[in-house]
Amino acid sequence: MRVIRGLLALMLLGASLAHAQVYNRNQAVPVQRVDYATVESVRQVEQQELIEDRNRGWKTFGGALIGGLIGNQFGDGSGRDVATVVGALLGANLAHNRNPGYQVRQVRLVELIVVTESGERLMVLQDRDPSMLFAPGDEVRLVFLSSDNVRVDKAM
């Protein structure tokens, strides 16, 4: 049972990372309903996410430009042209291979198991907010958003 729950949590983590909507806690968003619950357990989850580097082409171009400028300083006539081309190729290759096509970002989430007033047990996975720390026994509110997302806030 524990293995199945762990696999379910990993699947939800992957789904939440793939469909996560970034919103500011102070941002006004449409709400469908609000329920109140008690936190049963809290687990901190950390995951690395790969982000494509959209500037990689410009970095390669910059490497070629700098390599060409350096290569242009050597030789005369056609020798200078060859040095410029070789410098541009070496610069582009160096810049392309030195910069990976992705960046790594650390994603910090919190997994909350809550029990609603009606006795329903729910698991919510959301971004970790340092100003909103949870502990077992905390009274919370579940805010069901119109985008089929749920966020947990401390009950006021």
PDB file of C-alpha atoms in Angstrom:
ATOM      1  CA  MET A   1       0.000   0.000   0.000  1.00  0.00           C
ATOM      2  CA  ARG A   2       2.842   2.379   0.885  1.00  0.00           C
ATOM      3  CA  VAL A   3       4.493   1.678  -2.510  1.00  0.00           C
ATOM      4  CA  ILE A   4       1.262   2.445  -4.356  1.00  0.00           C
ATOM      5  CA  ARG A   5       0.848   5.676  -2.388  1.00  0.00           C
ATOM      6  CA  GLY A   6       4.467   6.619  -3.200  1.00  0.00           C
ATOM      7  CA  LEU A   7       3.921   5.920  -6.905  1.00  0.00           C
ATOM      8  CA  LEU A   8       0.715   7.952  -6.814  1.00  0.00           C
ATOM      9  CA  ALA A   9       2.573  10.848  -5.204  1.00  0.00           C
ATOM     10  CA  LEU A  10       5.294  10.682  -7.887  1.00  0.00           C
ATOM     11  CA  MET A  11       2.674  10.633 -10.659  1.00  0.00           C
ATOM     12  CA  LEU A  12       0.927  13.628  -9.104  1.00  0.00           C
ATOM     13  CA  LEU A  13       4.276  15.405  -8.752  1.00  0.00           C
ATOM     14  CA  GLY A  14       5.034  14.854 -12.433  1.00  0.00           C
ATOM     15  CA  ALA A  15       1.539  15.966 -13.411  1.00  0.00           C
ATOM     16  CA  SER A  16       1.742  19.038 -11.208  1.00  0.00           C
ATOM     17  CA  LEU A  17       5.099  20.028 -12.679  1.00  0.00           C
ATOM     18  CA  ALA A  18       3.783  19.548 -16.204  1.00  0.00           C
ATOM     19  CA  HIS A  19       0.557  21.498 -15.596  1.00  0.00           C
ATOM     20  CA  ALA A  20       1.596  23.813 -12.796  1.00  0.00           C
ATOM     21  CA  GLN A  21       0.230  27.299 -13.054  1.00  0.00           C
ATOM     22  CA  VAL A  22       2.322  30.012 -11.551  1.00  0.00           C
ATOM     23  CA  TYR A  23       0.271  32.443  -9.526  1.00  0.00           C
ATOM     24  CA  ASN A  24       0.993  34.875  -6.781  1.00  0.00           C
ATOM     25  CA  ARG A  25      -0.706  34.084  -3.486  1.00  0.00           C
ATOM     26  CA  ASN A  26      -1.968  37.699  -3.434  1.00  0.00           C
ATOM     27  CA  GLN A  27      -3.344  37.460  -6.981  1.00  0.00           C
ATOM     28  CA  ALA A  28      -7.122  37.580  -7.381  1.00  0.00           C
ATOM     29  CA  VAL A  29      -8.382  34.417  -9.095  1.00  0.00           C
ATOM     30  CA  PRO A  30     -11.895  32.969  -9.491  1.00  0.00           C
ATOM     31  CA  VAL A  31     -12.829  30.554  -6.678  1.00  0.00           C
ATOM     32  CA  GLN A  32     -15.392  27.747  -6.949  1.00  0.00           C
ATOM     33  CA  ARG A  33     -15.619  26.881  -3.252  1.00  0.00           C
ATOM     34  CA  VAL A  34     -13.752  26.897   0.046  1.00  0.00           C
ATOM     35  CA  ASP A  35     -13.609  23.957   2.483  1.00  0.00           C
ATOM     36  CA  TYR A  36     -11.925  23.718   5.866  1.00  0.00           C
ATOM     37  CA  ALA A  37      -9.652  20.881   6.961  1.00  0.00           C
ATOM     38  CA  THR A  38      -6.966  19.766   9.404  1.00  0.00           C
ATOM     39  CA  VAL A  39      -3.436  18.897   8.267  1.00  0.00           C
ATOM     40  CA  GLU A  40      -2.678  15.239   8.913  1.00  0.00           C
ATOM     41  CA  SER A  41       0.854  15.119   7.480  1.00  0.00           C
ATOM     42  CA  VAL A  42       3.375  17.371   5.757  1.00  0.00           C
ATOM     43  CA  ARG A  43       6.202  16.271   3.490  1.00  0.00           C
ATOM     44  CA  GLN A  44       8.734  18.517   1.786  1.00  0.00           C
ATOM     45  CA  VAL A  45       9.395  17.489  -1.831  1.00  0.00           C
ATOM     46  CA  GLU A  46      12.314  18.677  -3.923  1.00  0.00           C
ATOM     47  CA  GLN A  47      12.693  17.999  -7.613  1.00  0.00           C
ATOM     48  CA  GLN A  48      15.053  19.228 -10.262  1.00  0.00           C
ATOM     49  CA  GLU A  49      13.473  20.488 -13.436  1.00  0.00           C
ATOM     50  CA  LEU A  50      15.305  20.902 -16.721  1.00  0.00           C
ATOM     51  CA  ILE A  51      14.573  24.103 -18.601  1.00  0.00           C
ATOM     52  CA  GLU A  52      15.530  24.542 -22.240  1.00  0.00           C
ATOM     53  CA  ASP A  53      18.051  27.336 -22.782  1.00  0.00           C
ATOM     54  CA  ARG A  54      16.479  29.488 -25.477  1.00  0.00           C
ATOM     55  CA  ASN A  55      19.607  31.658 -25.750  1.00  0.00           C
ATOM     56  CA  ARG A  56      21.875  28.822 -26.856  1.00  0.00           C
ATOM     57  CA  GLY A  57      21.833  29.884 -30.522  1.00  0.00           C
ATOM     58  CA  TRP A  58      22.840  33.432 -29.616  1.00  0.00           C
ATOM     59  CA  LYS A  59      25.660  32.135 -27.444  1.00  0.00           C
ATOM     60  CA  THR A  60      26.956  30.052 -30.352  1.00  0.00           C
ATOM     61  CA  PHE A  61      26.677  33.054 -32.678  1.00  0.00           C
ATOM     62  CA  GLY A  62      28.549  35.211 -30.139  1.00  0.00           C
ATOM     63  CA  GLY A  63      31.297  32.582 -29.892  1.00  0.00           C
ATOM     64  CA  ALA A  64      31.619  32.529 -33.688  1.00  0.00           C
ATOM     65  CA  LEU A  65      31.762  36.322 -33.826  1.00  0.00           C
ATOM     66  CA  ILE A  66      34.450  36.588 -31.156  1.00  0.00           C
ATOM     67  CA  GLY A  67      36.438  33.689 -32.669  1.00  0.00           C
ATOM     68  CA  GLY A  68      36.247  35.337 -36.096  1.00  0.00           C
ATOM     69  CA  LEU A  69      37.461  38.658 -34.689  1.00  0.00           C
ATOM     70  CA  ILE A  70      40.389  36.968 -32.972  1.00  0.00           C
ATOM     71  CA  GLY A  71      41.225  34.897 -36.062  1.00  0.00           C
ATOM     72  CA  ASN A  72      41.146  38.039 -38.200  1.00  0.00           C
ATOM     73  CA  GLN A  73      44.159  39.364 -36.256  1.00  0.00           C
ATOM     74  CA  PHE A  74      46.490  36.739 -37.754  1.00  0.00           C
ATOM     75  CA  GLY A  75      47.982  36.403 -41.237  1.00  0.00           C
ATOM     76  CA  ASP A  76      47.758  38.456 -44.436  1.00  0.00           C
ATOM     77  CA  GLY A  77      45.541  38.136 -47.535  1.00  0.00           C
ATOM     78  CA  SER A  78      44.006  34.700 -47.965  1.00  0.00           C
ATOM     79  CA  GLY A  79      45.809  33.473 -44.809  1.00  0.00           C
ATOM     80  CA  ARG A  80      43.870  36.060 -42.811  1.00  0.00           C
ATOM     81  CA  ASP A  81      40.605  34.863 -44.399  1.00  0.00           C
ATOM     82  CA  VAL A  82      41.415  31.257 -43.447  1.00  0.00           C
ATOM     83  CA  ALA A  83      42.353  32.308 -39.888  1.00  0.00           C
ATOM     84  CA  THR A  84      39.074  34.260 -39.601  1.00  0.00           C
ATOM     85  CA  VAL A  85      36.997  31.273 -40.735  1.00  0.00           C
ATOM     86  CA  VAL A  86      38.898  28.839 -38.501  1.00  0.00           C
ATOM     87  CA  GLY A  87      38.573  31.237 -35.541  1.00  0.00           C
ATOM     88  CA  ALA A  88      34.831  31.592 -36.148  1.00  0.00           C
ATOM     89  CA  LEU A  89      34.369  27.815 -36.341  1.00  0.00           C
ATOM     90  CA  LEU A  90      36.438  27.204 -33.214  1.00  0.00           C
ATOM     91  CA  GLY A  91      34.622  29.974 -31.314  1.00  0.00           C
ATOM     92  CA  ALA A  92      31.193  28.667 -32.326  1.00  0.00           C
ATOM     93  CA  ASN A  93      32.160  25.109 -31.422  1.00  0.00           C
ATOM     94  CA  LEU A  94      33.599  26.150 -28.073  1.00  0.00           C
ATOM     95  CA  ALA A  95      30.534  28.250 -27.159  1.00  0.00           C
ATOM     96  CA  HIS A  96      28.115  25.541 -28.322  1.00  0.00           C
ATOM     97  CA  ASN A  97      29.807  22.733 -26.394  1.00  0.00           C
ATOM     98  CA  ARG A  98      30.552  24.753 -23.279  1.00  0.00           C
ATOM     99  CA  ASN A  99      26.943  25.835 -22.711  1.00  0.00           C
ATOM    100  CA  PRO A 100      24.457  22.983 -22.236  1.00  0.00           C
ATOM    101  CA  GLY A 101      21.116  23.283 -23.996  1.00  0.00           C
ATOM    102  CA  TYR A 102      19.313  23.317 -20.676  1.00  0.00           C
ATOM    103  CA  GLN A 103      19.432  24.815 -17.225  1.00  0.00           C
ATOM    104  CA  VAL A 104      18.559  23.037 -13.993  1.00  0.00           C
ATOM    105  CA  ARG A 105      16.060  24.625 -11.645  1.00  0.00           C
ATOM    106  CA  GLN A 106      15.314  23.323  -8.168  1.00  0.00           C
ATOM    107  CA  VAL A 107      11.569  22.990  -7.552  1.00  0.00           C
ATOM    108  CA  ARG A 108      10.463  22.994  -3.914  1.00  0.00           C
ATOM    109  CA  LEU A 109       7.006  21.664  -3.164  1.00  0.00           C
ATOM    110  CA  VAL A 110       5.044  20.672  -0.096  1.00  0.00           C
ATOM    111  CA  GLU A 111       2.791  17.598  -0.010  1.00  0.00           C
ATOM    112  CA  LEU A 112      -0.096  17.953   2.433  1.00  0.00           C
ATOM    113  CA  ILE A 113      -2.479  15.233   3.524  1.00  0.00           C
ATOM    114  CA  VAL A 114      -5.558  16.944   4.941  1.00  0.00           C
ATOM    115  CA  VAL A 115      -8.810  15.682   6.442  1.00  0.00           C
ATOM    116  CA  THR A 116     -11.835  17.842   5.636  1.00  0.00           C
ATOM    117  CA  GLU A 117     -14.649  18.596   8.070  1.00  0.00           C
ATOM    118  CA  SER A 118     -16.741  15.976   6.267  1.00  0.00           C
ATOM    119  CA  GLY A 119     -14.035  13.324   6.893  1.00  0.00           C
ATOM    120  CA  GLU A 120     -12.662  13.207   3.359  1.00  0.00           C
ATOM    121  CA  ARG A 121      -8.873  12.708   3.131  1.00  0.00           C
ATOM    122  CA  LEU A 122      -7.124  14.667   0.349  1.00  0.00           C
ATOM    123  CA  MET A 123      -3.530  15.039  -0.793  1.00  0.00           C
ATOM    124  CA  VAL A 124      -2.493  18.438  -2.136  1.00  0.00           C
ATOM    125  CA  LEU A 125       0.868  19.149  -3.740  1.00  0.00           C
ATOM    126  CA  GLN A 126       1.719  22.829  -4.073  1.00  0.00           C
ATOM    127  CA  ASP A 127       4.672  25.222  -4.239  1.00  0.00           C
ATOM    128  CA  ARG A 128       6.426  25.702  -0.924  1.00  0.00           C
ATOM    129  CA  ASP A 129       5.871  29.198   0.422  1.00  0.00           C
ATOM    130  CA  PRO A 130       8.310  30.162   3.210  1.00  0.00           C
ATOM    131  CA  SER A 131       5.708  32.527   4.672  1.00  0.00           C
ATOM    132  CA  MET A 132       3.083  29.734   4.818  1.00  0.00           C
ATOM    133  CA  LEU A 133       4.596  26.795   6.723  1.00  0.00           C
ATOM    134  CA  PHE A 134       2.345  23.898   7.708  1.00  0.00           C
ATOM    135  CA  ALA A 135       2.509  21.365  10.555  1.00  0.00           C
ATOM    136  CA  PRO A 136       0.302  18.394  11.461  1.00  0.00           C
ATOM    137  CA  GLY A 137      -2.759  19.614  13.357  1.00  0.00           C
ATOM    138  CA  ASP A 138      -2.926  23.005  11.625  1.00  0.00           C
ATOM    139  CA  GLU A 139      -6.374  24.235  10.649  1.00  0.00           C
ATOM    140  CA  VAL A 140      -6.370  25.109   6.934  1.00  0.00           C
ATOM    141  CA  ARG A 141      -8.726  26.117   4.199  1.00  0.00           C
ATOM    142  CA  LEU A 142      -8.851  24.425   0.824  1.00  0.00           C
ATOM    143  CA  VAL A 143      -9.445  26.946  -1.920  1.00  0.00           C
ATOM    144  CA  PHE A 144     -10.834  25.231  -5.017  1.00  0.00           C
ATOM    145  CA  LEU A 145     -10.020  27.435  -8.006  1.00  0.00           C
ATOM    146  CA  SER A 146     -12.010  27.535 -11.221  1.00  0.00           C
ATOM    147  CA  SER A 147      -9.003  26.103 -13.088  1.00  0.00           C
ATOM    148  CA  ASP A 148      -9.457  22.693 -11.353  1.00  0.00           C
ATOM    149  CA  ASN A 149      -6.580  23.508  -8.997  1.00  0.00           C
ATOM    150  CA  VAL A 150      -6.613  23.507  -5.219  1.00  0.00           C
ATOM    151  CA  ARG A 151      -4.412  25.511  -2.920  1.00  0.00           C
ATOM    152  CA  VAL A 152      -4.094  25.254   0.816  1.00  0.00           C
ATOM    153  CA  ASP A 153      -3.855  28.317   3.066  1.00  0.00           C
ATOM    154  CA  LYS A 154      -3.854  28.614   6.831  1.00  0.00           C
ATOM    155  CA  ALA A 155      -7.379  29.142   8.161  1.00  0.00           C
ATOM    156  CA  MET A 156      -7.926  32.669   9.468  1.00  0.00           C
TER     157      MET A 156
END
